[in-house]
Amino acid sequence: MSETLERVVTKNTAGPTDGHRTSKRPWTQLDALEMESIFILREVAAECSNIALLFSGGKDSAVVLRLAEKAFFPEPLPLTLLHVDTEHNFPEVIDFRDRLVAERGHKLVVRSVGDSIRSGRVRLRHPDEPRNPHQSVTLLDAIAEFGFDACIGGARRDEEKARAKERVFSFRDEFGQWDPKNQRPELWSLYNGRVHRGENIRVFPISNWTELDVWQYILREEIALPEIYFSHVRPVIRRGSALVPVTPLTQPRDGETVEELPVRFRTVGDITCTAPVASQAATVEEVILETMETRLTERGATRLDDQTNEAAMELRKREGYF
């Protein structure tokens, strides 16, 4: 564990996370959210034997990783980091992922949608089709390959409607599928992690967090992020209400004009369906102020695939998506 991480974990673990008020810092809503998430992480570690933490290098997975490090500190993480890579990710995010894992000494497994395509497990209708919907196949193959009985994800209920329907411990059957009408009850923070061979649980420890909570926690915990989360000048084109980054995968169409604008990304994913927002926010504090003022949801403003089909996420989740 790096000296910076150990300092932050030690500073912020004593007191709120353990239930003992040993520091002078006043109790906050963020402390309550942190305690709940750490409790959930410890519950899944107690109930499941082979756990993956879905880690993309994005802000939500970075927060979940910090929570896991605090939950099990000073012991090594009792889980494997798993990234389902579309091979269309922003290079800044992949570089950040690899640096962070190397610094912390965590175990990372990467499985690629590109490999699923090349092996014939995934077939695209056309070469330019976004690969996000096809991550389900690669994820389910990885779960079967390693025998994971639980996968921890960074989904939040404020992102979009389908994620708001899920339990914290969300059951997947032997086919990796999710039935939103047949979910296990969760009363008084009691979670049922029982699974049979071939089944698994998806666990979402920051379900009750908002985008603003995540950014405030990033500020408090001094969590590093890929630089594209902050304002930078990038060539973009205007396509409907969205700004589309100009990349080798997303080229201007006839009649579209390339502009150089200061932008940042609220979420990072497949380049072909992830849009930035116009922004001058270059620091975490400035991002927090912007987040407090915005009226657009994170995915609604920046995910082109979700904008075109409101039911897209629920359909993917039924098939095994995160």
GROMACS .gro file of C-alpha atoms in nm:
model
  322
    1MET     CA    1   0.000   0.000   0.000
    2SER     CA    2   0.138   0.342  -0.095
    3GLU     CA    3   0.228   0.594   0.178
    4THR     CA    4  -0.040   0.835   0.051
    5LEU     CA    5  -0.313   0.571   0.066
    6GLU     CA    6  -0.203   0.448   0.408
    7ARG     CA    7  -0.208   0.805   0.541
    8VAL     CA    8  -0.558   0.872   0.406
    9VAL     CA    9  -0.700   0.536   0.515
   10THR     CA   10  -0.554   0.568   0.863
   11LYS     CA   11  -0.670   0.928   0.898
   12ASN     CA   12  -1.029   0.860   0.791
   13THR     CA   13  -1.082   0.507   0.922
   14ALA     CA   14  -1.052   0.582   1.293
   15GLY     CA   15  -1.388   0.699   1.421
   16PRO     CA   16  -1.676   0.700   1.170
   17THR     CA   17  -1.593   0.374   0.989
   18ASP     CA   18  -1.550   0.179   1.312
   19GLY     CA   19  -1.824   0.346   1.510
   20HIS     CA   20  -1.590   0.518   1.759
   21ARG     CA   21  -1.583   0.896   1.769
   22THR     CA   22  -1.209   0.933   1.826
   23SER     CA   23  -1.159   1.233   1.600
   24LYS     CA   24  -1.280   1.591   1.631
   25ARG     CA   25  -1.428   1.591   1.281
   26PRO     CA   26  -1.809   1.623   1.304
   27TRP     CA   27  -2.025   1.332   1.191
   28THR     CA   28  -2.163   1.380   0.840
   29GLN     CA   29  -2.396   1.212   0.593
   30LEU     CA   30  -2.085   1.103   0.405
   31ASP     CA   31  -1.971   0.911   0.713
   32ALA     CA   32  -2.306   0.732   0.729
   33LEU     CA   33  -2.281   0.635   0.362
   34GLU     CA   34  -1.926   0.516   0.411
   35MET     CA   35  -2.023   0.303   0.710
   36GLU     CA   36  -2.311   0.144   0.518
   37SER     CA   37  -2.087   0.065   0.219
   38ILE     CA   38  -1.812  -0.084   0.435
   39PHE     CA   39  -2.071  -0.298   0.614
   40ILE     CA   40  -2.196  -0.425   0.277
   41LEU     CA   41  -1.843  -0.504   0.159
   42ARG     CA   42  -1.768  -0.697   0.477
   43GLU     CA   43  -2.097  -0.885   0.443
   44VAL     CA   44  -2.020  -1.001   0.091
   45ALA     CA   45  -1.671  -1.108   0.201
   46ALA     CA   46  -1.827  -1.309   0.485
   47GLU     CA   47  -2.092  -1.476   0.268
   48CYS     CA   48  -1.909  -1.537  -0.059
   49SER     CA   49  -1.586  -1.719  -0.131
   50ASN     CA   50  -1.464  -1.589  -0.469
   51ILE     CA   51  -1.529  -1.219  -0.525
   52ALA     CA   52  -1.458  -0.985  -0.814
   53LEU     CA   53  -1.465  -0.606  -0.794
   54LEU     CA   54  -1.561  -0.463  -1.133
   55PHE     CA   55  -1.296  -0.198  -1.185
   56SER     CA   56  -1.280   0.020  -1.495
   57GLY     CA   57  -1.069   0.308  -1.365
   58GLY     CA   58  -1.373   0.537  -1.354
   59LYS     CA   59  -1.470   0.749  -1.057
   60ASP     CA   60  -1.736   0.517  -0.912
   61SER     CA   61  -1.513   0.210  -0.926
   62ALA     CA   62  -1.228   0.415  -0.778
   63VAL     CA   63  -1.454   0.508  -0.485
   64VAL     CA   64  -1.564   0.146  -0.436
   65LEU     CA   65  -1.199   0.038  -0.442
   66ARG     CA   66  -1.113   0.294  -0.172
   67LEU     CA   67  -1.407   0.170   0.038
   68ALA     CA   68  -1.285  -0.189  -0.001
   69GLU     CA   69  -0.934  -0.090   0.099
   70LYS     CA   70  -1.073   0.074   0.412
   71ALA     CA   71  -1.308  -0.215   0.485
   72PHE     CA   72  -1.025  -0.470   0.497
   73PHE     CA   73  -0.732  -0.250   0.602
   74PRO     CA   74  -0.458  -0.341   0.688
   75GLU     CA   75  -0.509  -0.683   0.522
   76PRO     CA   76  -0.481  -0.733   0.144
   77LEU     CA   77  -0.806  -0.718  -0.050
   78PRO     CA   78  -0.989  -1.055  -0.038
   79LEU     CA   79  -1.100  -1.013  -0.398
   80THR     CA   80  -0.987  -0.978  -0.759
   81LEU     CA   81  -1.023  -0.663  -0.967
   82LEU     CA   82  -1.197  -0.743  -1.296
   83HIS     CA   83  -1.219  -0.512  -1.596
   84VAL     CA   84  -1.433  -0.599  -1.898
   85ASP     CA   85  -1.251  -0.394  -2.162
   86THR     CA   86  -1.432  -0.299  -2.482
   87GLU     CA   87  -1.095  -0.207  -2.644
   88HIS     CA   88  -1.268   0.125  -2.720
   89ASN     CA   89  -1.185   0.287  -2.388
   90PHE     CA   90  -1.019   0.625  -2.353
   91PRO     CA   91  -0.642   0.566  -2.331
   92GLU     CA   92  -0.614   0.805  -2.035
   93VAL     CA   93  -0.846   0.576  -1.835
   94ILE     CA   94  -0.659   0.256  -1.922
   95ASP     CA   95  -0.325   0.420  -1.833
   96PHE     CA   96  -0.471   0.533  -1.500
   97ARG     CA   97  -0.609   0.185  -1.429
   98ASP     CA   98  -0.274   0.020  -1.487
   99ARG     CA   99  -0.079   0.278  -1.282
  100LEU     CA  100  -0.317   0.250  -0.988
  101VAL     CA  101  -0.312  -0.130  -0.981
  102ALA     CA  102   0.068  -0.137  -1.006
  103GLU     CA  103   0.100   0.117  -0.723
  104ARG     CA  104  -0.140  -0.065  -0.489
  105GLY     CA  105  -0.027  -0.417  -0.574
  106HIS     CA  106  -0.381  -0.544  -0.634
  107LYS     CA  107  -0.464  -0.841  -0.855
  108LEU     CA  108  -0.623  -0.732  -1.184
  109VAL     CA  109  -0.784  -0.955  -1.446
  110VAL     CA  110  -0.877  -0.802  -1.783
  111ARG     CA  111  -1.110  -0.972  -2.027
  112SER     CA  112  -1.185  -0.812  -2.364
  113VAL     CA  113  -1.498  -0.775  -2.571
  114GLY     CA  114  -1.260  -0.770  -2.866
  115ASP     CA  115  -1.151  -1.125  -2.782
  116SER     CA  116  -1.518  -1.227  -2.760
  117ILE     CA  117  -1.571  -1.082  -3.108
  118ARG     CA  118  -1.264  -1.252  -3.254
  119SER     CA  119  -1.365  -1.589  -3.105
  120GLY     CA  120  -1.718  -1.563  -3.246
  121ARG     CA  121  -1.885  -1.533  -2.904
  122VAL     CA  122  -2.002  -1.182  -3.000
  123ARG     CA  123  -2.116  -1.082  -3.349
  124LEU     CA  124  -2.152  -0.717  -3.441
  125ARG     CA  125  -2.415  -0.604  -3.690
  126HIS     CA  126  -2.163  -0.355  -3.829
  127PRO     CA  127  -1.800  -0.267  -3.739
  128ASP     CA  128  -1.891   0.074  -3.590
  129GLU     CA  129  -2.153  -0.065  -3.352
  130PRO     CA  130  -2.094   0.035  -2.987
  131ARG     CA  131  -1.951  -0.252  -2.788
  132ASN     CA  132  -2.105  -0.161  -2.451
  133PRO     CA  133  -2.414  -0.383  -2.497
  134HIS     CA  134  -2.191  -0.681  -2.569
  135GLN     CA  135  -1.997  -0.662  -2.242
  136SER     CA  136  -2.252  -0.901  -2.091
  137VAL     CA  137  -2.114  -1.196  -2.287
  138THR     CA  138  -1.754  -1.122  -2.187
  139LEU     CA  139  -1.850  -1.067  -1.824
  140LEU     CA  140  -2.048  -1.391  -1.799
  141ASP     CA  141  -1.761  -1.580  -1.963
  142ALA     CA  142  -1.517  -1.431  -1.709
  143ILE     CA  143  -1.747  -1.524  -1.419
  144ALA     CA  144  -1.761  -1.881  -1.547
  145GLU     CA  145  -1.386  -1.893  -1.615
  146PHE     CA  146  -1.285  -1.788  -1.263
  147GLY     CA  147  -1.588  -1.921  -1.075
  148PHE     CA  148  -1.680  -1.587  -0.919
  149ASP     CA  149  -1.981  -1.615  -0.688
  150ALA     CA  150  -2.006  -1.239  -0.633
  151CYS     CA  151  -1.925  -0.932  -0.843
  152ILE     CA  152  -1.907  -0.593  -0.675
  153GLY     CA  153  -2.007  -0.298  -0.893
  154GLY     CA  154  -2.017   0.079  -0.859
  155ALA     CA  155  -2.372   0.137  -0.983
  156ARG     CA  156  -2.576   0.409  -0.811
  157ARG     CA  157  -2.954   0.434  -0.799
  158ASP     CA  158  -2.954   0.796  -0.917
  159GLU     CA  159  -2.795   0.707  -1.252
  160GLU     CA  160  -3.105   0.579  -1.432
  161LYS     CA  161  -3.430   0.390  -1.377
  162ALA     CA  162  -3.311   0.030  -1.422
  163ARG     CA  163  -3.038   0.064  -1.162
  164ALA     CA  164  -3.289   0.206  -0.916
  165LYS     CA  165  -3.482  -0.122  -0.935
  166GLU     CA  166  -3.197  -0.340  -0.810
  167ARG     CA  167  -3.134  -0.468  -0.461
  168VAL     CA  168  -2.795  -0.414  -0.295
  169PHE     CA  169  -2.737  -0.792  -0.320
  170SER     CA  170  -2.879  -0.858  -0.667
  171PHE     CA  171  -2.921  -1.224  -0.759
  172ARG     CA  172  -2.824  -1.367  -1.101
  173ASP     CA  173  -2.937  -1.715  -1.203
  174GLU     CA  174  -2.726  -1.989  -1.362
  175PHE     CA  175  -2.764  -1.813  -1.698
  176GLY     CA  176  -2.638  -1.483  -1.553
  177GLN     CA  177  -2.979  -1.322  -1.593
  178TRP     CA  178  -3.161  -1.079  -1.367
  179ASP     CA  179  -3.536  -1.078  -1.306
  180PRO     CA  180  -3.646  -0.738  -1.166
  181LYS     CA  181  -3.984  -0.888  -1.062
  182ASN     CA  182  -3.830  -1.169  -0.860
  183GLN     CA  183  -3.577  -1.023  -0.618
  184ARG     CA  184  -3.482  -1.118  -0.266
  185PRO     CA  185  -3.616  -0.895   0.013
  186GLU     CA  186  -3.367  -0.679   0.203
  187LEU     CA  187  -3.509  -0.584   0.541
  188TRP     CA  188  -3.314  -0.416   0.822
  189SER     CA  189  -2.986  -0.439   0.627
  190LEU     CA  190  -3.008  -0.817   0.609
  191TYR     CA  191  -2.857  -0.949   0.287
  192ASN     CA  192  -2.894  -1.296   0.136
  193GLY     CA  193  -2.579  -1.398  -0.050
  194ARG     CA  194  -2.667  -1.767  -0.087
  195VAL     CA  195  -2.601  -1.902  -0.434
  196HIS     CA  196  -2.583  -2.245  -0.594
  197ARG     CA  197  -2.312  -2.354  -0.833
  198GLY     CA  198  -2.324  -2.143  -1.148
  199GLU     CA  199  -2.526  -1.863  -0.987
  200ASN     CA  200  -2.380  -1.536  -0.859
  201ILE     CA  201  -2.462  -1.218  -0.676
  202ARG     CA  202  -2.402  -0.866  -0.800
  203VAL     CA  203  -2.335  -0.637  -0.505
  204PHE     CA  204  -2.372  -0.258  -0.522
  205PRO     CA  205  -2.228  -0.099  -0.206
  206ILE     CA  206  -2.281   0.261  -0.320
  207SER     CA  207  -2.644   0.215  -0.426
  208ASN     CA  208  -2.756   0.490  -0.189
  209TRP     CA  209  -2.492   0.738  -0.300
  210THR     CA  210  -2.548   1.020  -0.549
  211GLU     CA  211  -2.305   1.164  -0.802
  212LEU     CA  212  -2.253   1.455  -0.562
  213ASP     CA  213  -2.177   1.216  -0.273
  214VAL     CA  214  -1.916   1.043  -0.489
  215TRP     CA  215  -1.740   1.368  -0.573
  216GLN     CA  216  -1.747   1.487  -0.212
  217TYR     CA  217  -1.594   1.156  -0.105
  218ILE     CA  218  -1.327   1.189  -0.375
  219LEU     CA  219  -1.242   1.529  -0.230
  220ARG     CA  220  -1.231   1.407   0.130
  221GLU     CA  221  -1.034   1.092   0.056
  222GLU     CA  222  -0.798   1.257  -0.194
  223ILE     CA  223  -0.879   0.990  -0.454
  224ALA     CA  224  -0.685   1.017  -0.780
  225LEU     CA  225  -0.881   1.001  -1.107
  226PRO     CA  226  -0.809   1.001  -1.481
  227GLU     CA  227  -0.742   1.355  -1.600
  228ILE     CA  228  -1.033   1.354  -1.847
  229TYR     CA  229  -1.273   1.397  -1.553
  230PHE     CA  230  -1.149   1.757  -1.538
  231SER     CA  231  -1.169   2.043  -1.784
  232HIS     CA  232  -0.939   2.016  -2.085
  233VAL     CA  233  -0.954   2.142  -2.443
  234ARG     CA  234  -1.057   1.870  -2.687
  235PRO     CA  235  -1.183   1.862  -3.047
  236VAL     CA  236  -1.556   1.788  -3.049
  237ILE     CA  237  -1.854   1.799  -3.280
  238ARG     CA  238  -2.211   1.890  -3.195
  239ARG     CA  239  -2.450   1.603  -3.265
  240GLY     CA  240  -2.801   1.682  -3.150
  241SER     CA  241  -2.778   1.799  -2.789
  242ALA     CA  242  -2.452   1.612  -2.728
  243LEU     CA  243  -2.085   1.695  -2.774
  244VAL     CA  244  -1.908   1.403  -2.940
  245PRO     CA  245  -1.530   1.375  -2.900
  246VAL     CA  246  -1.335   1.353  -3.224
  247THR     CA  247  -1.130   1.032  -3.214
  248PRO     CA  248  -1.025   0.763  -3.462
  249LEU     CA  249  -1.348   0.583  -3.363
  250THR     CA  250  -1.577   0.888  -3.375
  251GLN     CA  251  -1.514   1.091  -3.687
  252PRO     CA  252  -1.714   1.393  -3.809
  253ARG     CA  253  -1.997   1.323  -4.047
  254ASP     CA  254  -2.070   1.525  -4.359
  255GLY     CA  255  -2.170   1.878  -4.265
  256GLU     CA  256  -2.040   1.858  -3.905
  257THR     CA  257  -1.787   2.116  -3.785
  258VAL     CA  258  -1.501   2.034  -3.550
  259GLU     CA  259  -1.463   2.275  -3.257
  260GLU     CA  260  -1.194   2.301  -2.990
  261LEU     CA  261  -1.382   2.340  -2.661
  262PRO     CA  262  -1.305   2.309  -2.288
  263VAL     CA  263  -1.489   1.994  -2.177
  264ARG     CA  264  -1.480   1.722  -1.913
  265PHE     CA  265  -1.634   1.376  -1.882
  266ARG     CA  266  -1.888   1.298  -1.610
  267THR     CA  267  -1.860   0.928  -1.684
  268VAL     CA  268  -1.602   0.731  -1.883
  269GLY     CA  269  -1.681   0.430  -2.096
  270ASP     CA  270  -1.680   0.318  -2.457
  271ILE     CA  271  -1.558   0.607  -2.672
  272THR     CA  272  -1.831   0.547  -2.931
  273CYS     CA  273  -2.115   0.625  -2.689
  274THR     CA  274  -1.964   0.850  -2.420
  275ALA     CA  275  -1.999   1.227  -2.457
  276PRO     CA  276  -1.826   1.504  -2.261
  277VAL     CA  277  -1.993   1.816  -2.128
  278ALA     CA  278  -1.880   2.174  -2.175
  279SER     CA  279  -1.700   2.268  -1.855
  280GLN     CA  280  -1.437   2.493  -1.700
  281ALA     CA  281  -1.415   2.280  -1.384
  282ALA     CA  282  -1.048   2.190  -1.348
  283THR     CA  283  -1.047   2.082  -0.981
  284VAL     CA  284  -1.255   1.850  -0.763
  285GLU     CA  285  -1.400   2.151  -0.581
  286GLU     CA  286  -1.511   2.310  -0.909
  287VAL     CA  287  -1.664   1.981  -1.028
  288ILE     CA  288  -1.862   1.962  -0.703
  289LEU     CA  289  -2.003   2.310  -0.763
  290GLU     CA  290  -2.102   2.217  -1.118
  291THR     CA  291  -2.262   1.895  -0.998
  292MET     CA  292  -2.468   2.084  -0.741
  293GLU     CA  293  -2.604   2.314  -1.011
  294THR     CA  294  -2.677   2.069  -1.293
  295ARG     CA  295  -3.028   1.946  -1.366
  296LEU     CA  296  -2.923   1.669  -1.605
  297THR     CA  297  -2.847   1.321  -1.482
  298GLU     CA  298  -2.501   1.184  -1.542
  299ARG     CA  299  -2.598   0.916  -1.792
  300GLY     CA  300  -2.876   1.118  -1.950
  301ALA     CA  301  -2.631   1.395  -2.034
  302THR     CA  302  -2.333   1.189  -2.147
  303ARG     CA  303  -2.430   0.837  -2.259
  304LEU     CA  304  -2.545   0.842  -2.619
  305ASP     CA  305  -2.670   0.483  -2.613
  306ASP     CA  306  -2.897   0.552  -2.314
  307GLN     CA  307  -3.038   0.868  -2.473
  308THR     CA  308  -3.163   0.677  -2.776
  309ASN     CA  309  -3.334   0.400  -2.579
  310GLU     CA  310  -3.459   0.450  -2.224
  311ALA     CA  311  -3.507   0.075  -2.178
  312ALA     CA  312  -3.155  -0.010  -2.302
  313MET     CA  313  -2.999  -0.052  -1.959
  314GLU     CA  314  -3.274  -0.273  -1.819
  315LEU     CA  315  -3.257  -0.500  -2.125
  316ARG     CA  316  -2.880  -0.532  -2.083
  317LYS     CA  317  -2.908  -0.599  -1.713
  318ARG     CA  318  -3.163  -0.875  -1.772
  319GLU     CA  319  -2.906  -1.040  -2.001
  320GLY     CA  320  -2.622  -1.016  -1.748
  321TYR     CA  321  -2.483  -0.661  -1.777
  322PHE     CA  322  -2.328  -0.487  -1.474
   0.00000   0.00000   0.00000
